[in-house]
Each structure stands twice: as C-alpha cells, then as structure tokens.
Amino acid sequence: MATTAVEAPIVGTVSEKATDKRVVRRRLGPGPRIPGTLWIGPVLLLGLWCLASATGLLDPRTLSEPWVVVETAQRLIADGRLPDALATSAYRASLGLVIGVGVGLVLALVSGLGRVGEALIDGPVQVKRAIPSLALMPLLILWLGIGEPMKVITIALGVLIPIYIHTHNGLRGIDSRYAELAETVSLRRGAFVRHVVLPGATPGFLLGLRFAVLNALLSLVVVEQVNATSGIGHMITLASSYGQTEIIVVGLVVYALLGLVADGIVRFTERKALAWRRTLESH
C-alpha cells in the first residue's frame, strides 16, 4: 500500500515574513521629533539672506547685509541703546500680557461655568472680538492720553480675546459625563473646578496663550510707534526717519527673537503640562 507524504508547513518562513511586514510597515504619524524644529526655518532664511547679500542679488539699500546688521547690533549694545530699548519693550509686552491673560481667564471661567455669566459676558466679548484692538487706539488715546497706560491696555486688549475664546471653548468641550460623575459622588463645586474643569480647559488655555503672545507682540509694534520716547519701536521709527536700514533690521530681528523665544517657552510648557495626552504631537 502506497503511503502519501505530507509536507509539514514551514513555520519559520511564515513567521519571518510576518515579522518583516511589521518591520517595514509605514508610520502614518509625523514620526520622531526633530531637535531644534523651531529654529530650522529661521536658520535657513538667514542662510538665504547671507547668500543673496554675498552674491549681490540683494541690494544693500533694500536690505542691509547680515554682517552689517551684526556690527550695528554690537554698536547699539555697546552704547546702551539696544539694552534700554529691549528692557522697555519687554516690560510693556509682559505687563500687557499678564493683565490680558488674567482678565481673559477670569471672564472665561465665569462665562463657561454658568449660563448667567455667559449671558452677561460672552456677547460683549464677541463684539470686542469683531473690533480689532488697534482700531480702538484713537479712542484710548482720547481717554488715556499717549502715555504708558494706553500702550499697556492696548496690548492687554489684544491678549484678552484669544485667552477667553480658547479657554471658553475648552470649558464647554469637557465631556458632560464628568459632571454627571462628579454629581454622583457628591463632589463640591470647588473640587469639581479644581479636579475636572481646570485640567479639561488647560489644552484650550495653552493654545490661546500661544495666540496671545503673538497678539501682544503685534500690538507692541504698533503702540511703540505712537509718540513713544523709548522702546524698540521708537528706535525703528527714528532709524526710518534717517534712512538707517541696518538699525531697522536690528529692531525687526529683536522682535522676531522675542516672538520665537516666547512661543518656544509656551510650547515647552504645553508639552510638559499635557504629557498625558496621546496625540500626533507626542507620537
């Protein structure tokens, strides 16, 4: 009687093929974080600027060479003009940012946690949102004059809106089941705000803070050119009157560095505070 040979399956080969497929599988996420991502784009722009200036493609009368700008910055630092102007501008922006963040956060909490607060606050804030802060400057000048209070309040008004909008949206986006659970376990109002509301609104608040920092710098640029006697904007205005392009570029670079550093601090804080979230940013 003839016997039929049965071939045993090659388990090892199948397993290796399956393993290979898992190894070469494409990642659909953005991939691992690249160190120094925030600075790669600006460094490339600086390289293009140097190349265009060195080859003569960029007229020095249009935009000064980078090395001339560096020499001008060193001279301004040596005679104390740049440190004084930077300190004044940083103080204005910081004070306006703190006031705007504080007021916007309080308004968002009052409006987001109660229907009465929403009825009283949300409408006026939405009206203010439709009116650019810089459009209010003529009225603020009439009320407050052209001194420091007008400049700080203009910056604060620009900061207030993104803080309120994003924090309010974060509050209203909290899952209602958390509120039901808090009611079931008889959680008090203060504990509910501390353990549920604030953690739930943190992502929206930090996103609003990034926009608030940008708005603070935009407002700072404008208010420092309204009869100011100090600050980076005042230095730029004087340089524009005398056609000193290199000083103007120094001021713009300082504004850009302030924005990059501030945004980097907020993004770092966001990554640390929201490390528990599983998102594409952390993937």
Tab-separated table of C-alpha atoms in Angstrom:
chain	number	residue	atom	x	y	z
A	1	MET	CA	0.000	0.000	0.000
A	2	ALA	CA	1.383	3.345	-1.086
A	3	THR	CA	1.922	5.946	1.552
A	4	THR	CA	1.205	9.626	0.988
A	5	ALA	CA	3.875	12.018	2.165
A	6	VAL	CA	2.525	15.047	3.975
A	7	GLU	CA	4.707	18.111	3.830
A	8	ALA	CA	4.997	19.944	7.132
A	9	PRO	CA	4.409	23.698	6.918
A	10	ILE	CA	7.474	25.844	7.181
A	11	VAL	CA	6.555	27.773	10.279
A	12	GLY	CA	9.769	29.711	10.489
A	13	THR	CA	9.448	31.153	6.980
A	14	VAL	CA	5.855	32.333	7.531
A	15	SER	CA	6.780	33.882	10.849
A	16	GLU	CA	9.750	35.689	9.309
A	17	LYS	CA	7.592	37.081	6.510
A	18	ALA	CA	5.019	38.319	9.005
A	19	THR	CA	7.773	39.894	11.082
A	20	ASP	CA	9.226	41.578	8.018
A	21	LYS	CA	5.839	43.113	7.187
A	22	ARG	CA	5.594	44.555	10.672
A	23	VAL	CA	9.097	45.953	10.471
A	24	VAL	CA	8.651	47.720	7.126
A	25	ARG	CA	5.147	48.994	7.921
A	26	ARG	CA	4.883	52.723	7.197
A	27	ARG	CA	4.226	55.050	10.100
A	28	LEU	CA	1.185	57.217	9.491
A	29	GLY	CA	2.133	59.727	12.173
A	30	PRO	CA	4.633	62.583	11.779
A	31	GLY	CA	7.468	60.436	13.124
A	32	PRO	CA	10.020	61.120	15.874
A	33	ARG	CA	10.632	64.700	16.966
A	34	ILE	CA	13.445	66.571	15.210
A	35	PRO	CA	15.626	68.510	17.672
A	36	GLY	CA	15.539	72.276	17.213
A	37	THR	CA	12.496	72.265	14.926
A	38	LEU	CA	11.588	75.815	15.907
A	39	TRP	CA	14.924	77.189	14.701
A	40	ILE	CA	15.467	75.244	11.459
A	41	GLY	CA	13.290	77.546	9.316
A	42	PRO	CA	14.791	80.818	10.640
A	43	VAL	CA	18.333	79.476	10.183
A	44	LEU	CA	17.542	78.567	6.553
A	45	LEU	CA	16.154	82.060	5.955
A	46	LEU	CA	19.328	83.533	7.461
A	47	GLY	CA	21.428	81.385	5.124
A	48	LEU	CA	19.459	82.586	2.091
A	49	TRP	CA	19.863	86.180	3.259
A	50	CYS	CA	23.646	85.750	3.580
A	51	LEU	CA	23.865	84.082	0.167
A	52	ALA	CA	21.786	86.752	-1.573
A	53	SER	CA	23.812	89.556	0.044
A	54	ALA	CA	27.194	87.935	-0.728
A	55	THR	CA	26.338	87.339	-4.394
A	56	GLY	CA	24.917	90.829	-4.916
A	57	LEU	CA	21.396	89.636	-5.657
A	58	LEU	CA	20.128	91.718	-2.729
A	59	ASP	CA	20.766	95.445	-2.914
A	60	PRO	CA	22.165	96.783	0.401
A	61	ARG	CA	19.911	99.826	0.009
A	62	THR	CA	16.922	97.495	0.092
A	63	LEU	CA	18.112	95.241	2.924
A	64	SER	CA	21.416	95.564	4.742
A	65	GLU	CA	23.863	92.661	4.768
A	66	PRO	CA	23.726	90.328	7.791
A	67	TRP	CA	27.283	91.185	8.842
A	68	VAL	CA	26.457	94.908	8.754
A	69	VAL	CA	23.400	94.233	10.917
A	70	VAL	CA	25.562	92.283	13.402
A	71	GLU	CA	28.086	95.140	13.582
A	72	THR	CA	25.246	97.634	14.108
A	73	ALA	CA	23.756	95.494	16.870
A	74	GLN	CA	27.139	95.304	18.605
A	75	ARG	CA	27.466	99.090	18.431
A	76	LEU	CA	23.945	99.611	19.795
A	77	ILE	CA	24.670	97.188	22.642
A	78	ALA	CA	27.963	98.916	23.442
A	79	ASP	CA	26.403	102.364	23.733
A	80	GLY	CA	23.447	101.006	25.736
A	81	ARG	CA	20.671	101.964	23.314
A	82	LEU	CA	19.583	98.428	22.464
A	83	PRO	CA	19.508	97.044	26.049
A	84	ASP	CA	17.466	100.041	27.253
A	85	ALA	CA	15.016	99.778	24.354
A	86	LEU	CA	14.702	95.994	24.809
A	87	ALA	CA	14.039	96.336	28.543
A	88	THR	CA	11.303	98.917	27.936
A	89	SER	CA	9.606	96.848	25.211
A	90	ALA	CA	9.810	93.630	27.238
A	91	TYR	CA	8.257	95.388	30.246
A	92	ARG	CA	5.343	96.748	28.187
A	93	ALA	CA	4.676	93.414	26.499
A	94	SER	CA	4.961	91.411	29.732
A	95	LEU	CA	2.679	93.737	31.706
A	96	GLY	CA	0.049	93.784	28.968
A	97	LEU	CA	0.301	90.006	28.604
A	98	VAL	CA	-0.165	89.378	32.332
A	99	ILE	CA	-3.157	91.723	32.567
A	100	GLY	CA	-4.786	90.331	29.427
A	101	VAL	CA	-4.261	86.688	30.435
A	102	GLY	CA	-5.633	87.308	33.936
A	103	VAL	CA	-8.740	89.158	32.782
A	104	GLY	CA	-9.404	86.767	29.893
A	105	LEU	CA	-9.058	83.706	32.126
A	106	VAL	CA	-11.431	85.077	34.773
A	107	LEU	CA	-14.028	86.056	32.153
A	108	ALA	CA	-13.776	82.632	30.506
A	109	LEU	CA	-14.289	80.823	33.819
A	110	VAL	CA	-17.277	82.966	34.791
A	111	SER	CA	-18.840	82.633	31.346
A	112	GLY	CA	-18.017	78.969	30.865
A	113	LEU	CA	-19.263	77.718	34.234
A	114	GLY	CA	-22.661	79.407	34.320
A	115	ARG	CA	-25.443	80.428	31.958
A	116	VAL	CA	-25.888	83.781	33.680
A	117	GLY	CA	-22.211	84.581	33.284
A	118	GLU	CA	-22.356	83.571	29.634
A	119	ALA	CA	-25.354	85.828	29.021
A	120	LEU	CA	-23.597	88.799	30.598
A	121	ILE	CA	-20.050	88.316	29.283
A	122	ASP	CA	-19.995	86.338	26.046
A	123	GLY	CA	-21.895	88.885	23.938
A	124	PRO	CA	-19.695	91.906	24.773
A	125	VAL	CA	-16.539	89.827	24.298
A	126	GLN	CA	-17.741	88.682	20.866
A	127	VAL	CA	-18.410	92.325	19.964
A	128	LYS	CA	-14.873	93.208	21.055
A	129	ARG	CA	-13.584	90.258	19.045
A	130	ALA	CA	-15.118	91.769	15.897
A	131	ILE	CA	-13.372	95.099	16.550
A	132	PRO	CA	-9.566	94.983	16.176
A	133	SER	CA	-7.765	96.296	19.231
A	134	LEU	CA	-5.746	98.672	17.078
A	135	ALA	CA	-8.989	100.252	15.830
A	136	LEU	CA	-9.672	101.292	19.427
A	137	MET	CA	-6.396	103.194	19.730
A	138	PRO	CA	-7.829	106.632	18.777
A	139	LEU	CA	-10.466	106.249	21.494
A	140	LEU	CA	-7.911	105.002	24.026
A	141	ILE	CA	-5.673	107.967	23.231
A	142	LEU	CA	-8.587	110.336	23.925
A	143	TRP	CA	-9.360	108.582	27.213
A	144	LEU	CA	-5.854	107.811	28.490
A	145	GLY	CA	-3.519	110.072	26.534
A	146	ILE	CA	-0.356	108.808	24.847
A	147	GLY	CA	1.436	107.572	27.951
A	148	GLU	CA	2.220	104.083	29.178
A	149	PRO	CA	-1.332	103.165	30.353
A	150	MET	CA	-2.658	103.479	26.797
A	151	LYS	CA	0.096	101.235	25.434
A	152	VAL	CA	-0.300	98.567	28.128
A	153	ILE	CA	-4.110	98.471	27.866
A	154	THR	CA	-3.930	98.182	24.060
A	155	ILE	CA	-1.654	95.150	24.434
A	156	ALA	CA	-3.919	93.665	27.120
A	157	LEU	CA	-6.987	94.019	24.894
A	158	GLY	CA	-5.194	92.154	22.121
A	159	VAL	CA	-4.262	89.374	24.559
A	160	LEU	CA	-7.657	89.047	26.250
A	161	ILE	CA	-9.646	87.769	23.263
A	162	PRO	CA	-7.681	84.598	22.332
A	163	ILE	CA	-7.370	83.641	26.003
A	164	TYR	CA	-11.122	83.991	26.508
A	165	ILE	CA	-12.162	82.261	23.268
A	166	HIS	CA	-9.956	79.185	23.575
A	167	THR	CA	-10.386	78.746	27.332
A	168	HIS	CA	-14.163	79.108	26.997
A	169	ASN	CA	-14.217	76.534	24.193
A	170	GLY	CA	-12.081	74.215	26.317
A	171	LEU	CA	-14.535	74.518	29.206
A	172	ARG	CA	-17.593	73.860	27.081
A	173	GLY	CA	-15.835	70.948	25.359
A	174	ILE	CA	-15.444	68.953	28.590
A	175	ASP	CA	-17.396	65.683	28.442
A	176	SER	CA	-20.691	66.068	30.322
A	177	ARG	CA	-20.244	62.593	31.785
A	178	TYR	CA	-17.531	64.002	34.049
A	179	ALA	CA	-20.070	66.438	35.514
A	180	GLU	CA	-22.566	63.618	35.994
A	181	LEU	CA	-19.901	61.522	37.723
A	182	ALA	CA	-18.984	64.455	39.979
A	183	GLU	CA	-22.643	64.855	40.939
A	184	THR	CA	-22.917	61.129	41.635
A	185	VAL	CA	-20.004	61.174	44.087
A	186	SER	CA	-21.276	64.448	45.627
A	187	LEU	CA	-18.190	66.434	44.590
A	188	ARG	CA	-18.288	70.014	45.814
A	189	ARG	CA	-18.136	72.970	43.424
A	190	GLY	CA	-14.563	73.909	44.330
A	191	ALA	CA	-13.296	70.343	43.991
A	192	PHE	CA	-15.142	69.966	40.687
A	193	VAL	CA	-13.454	73.083	39.294
A	194	ARG	CA	-10.044	72.023	40.603
A	195	HIS	CA	-10.079	68.370	39.524
A	196	VAL	CA	-12.273	68.429	36.401
A	197	VAL	CA	-12.719	71.912	34.950
A	198	LEU	CA	-9.174	73.245	35.128
A	199	PRO	CA	-7.467	70.109	33.719
A	200	GLY	CA	-10.090	69.921	30.973
A	201	ALA	CA	-9.651	73.560	29.992
A	202	THR	CA	-5.826	73.533	30.099
A	203	PRO	CA	-5.304	72.489	26.440
A	204	GLY	CA	-7.549	75.305	25.226
A	205	PHE	CA	-5.913	77.815	27.555
A	206	LEU	CA	-2.392	76.951	26.369
A	207	LEU	CA	-3.465	77.188	22.734
A	208	GLY	CA	-4.971	80.596	23.459
A	209	LEU	CA	-1.752	81.607	25.209
A	210	ARG	CA	0.236	80.990	22.029
A	211	PHE	CA	-2.071	83.297	20.080
A	212	ALA	CA	-1.996	85.790	22.966
A	213	VAL	CA	1.801	86.044	22.850
A	214	LEU	CA	1.632	86.762	19.118
A	215	ASN	CA	-1.062	89.407	19.607
A	216	ALA	CA	0.990	91.031	22.369
A	217	LEU	CA	3.961	91.453	20.040
A	218	LEU	CA	1.784	92.739	17.195
A	219	SER	CA	0.204	95.329	19.478
A	220	LEU	CA	3.619	96.251	20.885
A	221	VAL	CA	4.969	97.040	17.427
A	222	VAL	CA	2.123	99.473	16.775
A	223	VAL	CA	1.865	101.215	20.163
A	224	GLU	CA	5.601	101.881	20.279
A	225	GLN	CA	5.304	103.969	17.146
A	226	VAL	CA	2.646	106.278	18.612
A	227	ASN	CA	4.612	109.179	20.096
A	228	ALA	CA	6.828	106.802	22.091
A	229	THR	CA	10.121	108.042	23.532
A	230	SER	CA	11.632	104.633	24.238
A	231	GLY	CA	11.430	101.021	23.139
A	232	ILE	CA	12.332	99.020	20.058
A	233	GLY	CA	9.525	100.617	18.036
A	234	HIS	CA	10.790	104.117	18.885
A	235	MET	CA	14.280	103.105	17.771
A	236	ILE	CA	12.894	101.779	14.483
A	237	THR	CA	10.878	104.965	13.891
A	238	LEU	CA	13.940	107.161	14.376
A	239	ALA	CA	16.005	104.944	12.088
A	240	SER	CA	13.302	105.161	9.428
A	241	SER	CA	13.406	108.970	9.578
A	242	TYR	CA	17.164	108.930	8.883
A	243	GLY	CA	17.128	106.064	6.370
A	244	GLN	CA	19.180	103.730	8.609
A	245	THR	CA	18.110	100.372	7.223
A	246	GLU	CA	20.535	98.390	9.367
A	247	ILE	CA	19.018	99.707	12.623
A	248	ILE	CA	15.524	98.930	11.344
A	249	VAL	CA	16.598	95.346	10.632
A	250	VAL	CA	18.152	95.064	14.099
A	251	GLY	CA	14.818	96.063	15.630
A	252	LEU	CA	12.913	93.589	13.479
A	253	VAL	CA	15.314	90.790	14.412
A	254	VAL	CA	14.813	91.607	18.093
A	255	TYR	CA	11.030	91.433	17.649
A	256	ALA	CA	11.403	88.088	15.852
A	257	LEU	CA	13.653	86.659	18.570
A	258	LEU	CA	11.216	87.780	21.269
A	259	GLY	CA	8.389	86.007	19.437
A	260	LEU	CA	10.366	82.803	18.872
A	261	VAL	CA	11.590	82.602	22.460
A	262	ALA	CA	8.131	83.316	23.912
A	263	ASP	CA	6.457	80.781	21.617
A	264	GLY	CA	9.124	78.207	22.428
A	265	ILE	CA	8.516	78.652	26.167
A	266	VAL	CA	4.758	78.205	25.729
A	267	ARG	CA	5.196	75.124	23.520
A	268	PHE	CA	7.618	73.579	26.027
A	269	THR	CA	5.154	74.245	28.847
A	270	GLU	CA	2.362	72.731	26.754
A	271	ARG	CA	4.323	69.530	26.121
A	272	LYS	CA	5.147	69.129	29.809
A	273	ALA	CA	1.687	70.024	31.120
A	274	LEU	CA	-0.119	67.816	28.591
A	275	ALA	CA	2.303	64.899	28.521
A	276	TRP	CA	-0.568	62.575	29.464
A	277	ARG	CA	-2.329	63.116	26.134
A	278	ARG	CA	-1.793	60.622	23.296
A	279	THR	CA	-1.695	62.839	20.218
A	280	LEU	CA	0.235	63.027	16.947
A	281	GLU	CA	2.432	65.666	18.618
A	282	SER	CA	3.635	63.102	21.176
A	283	HIS	CA	3.541	60.113	18.796
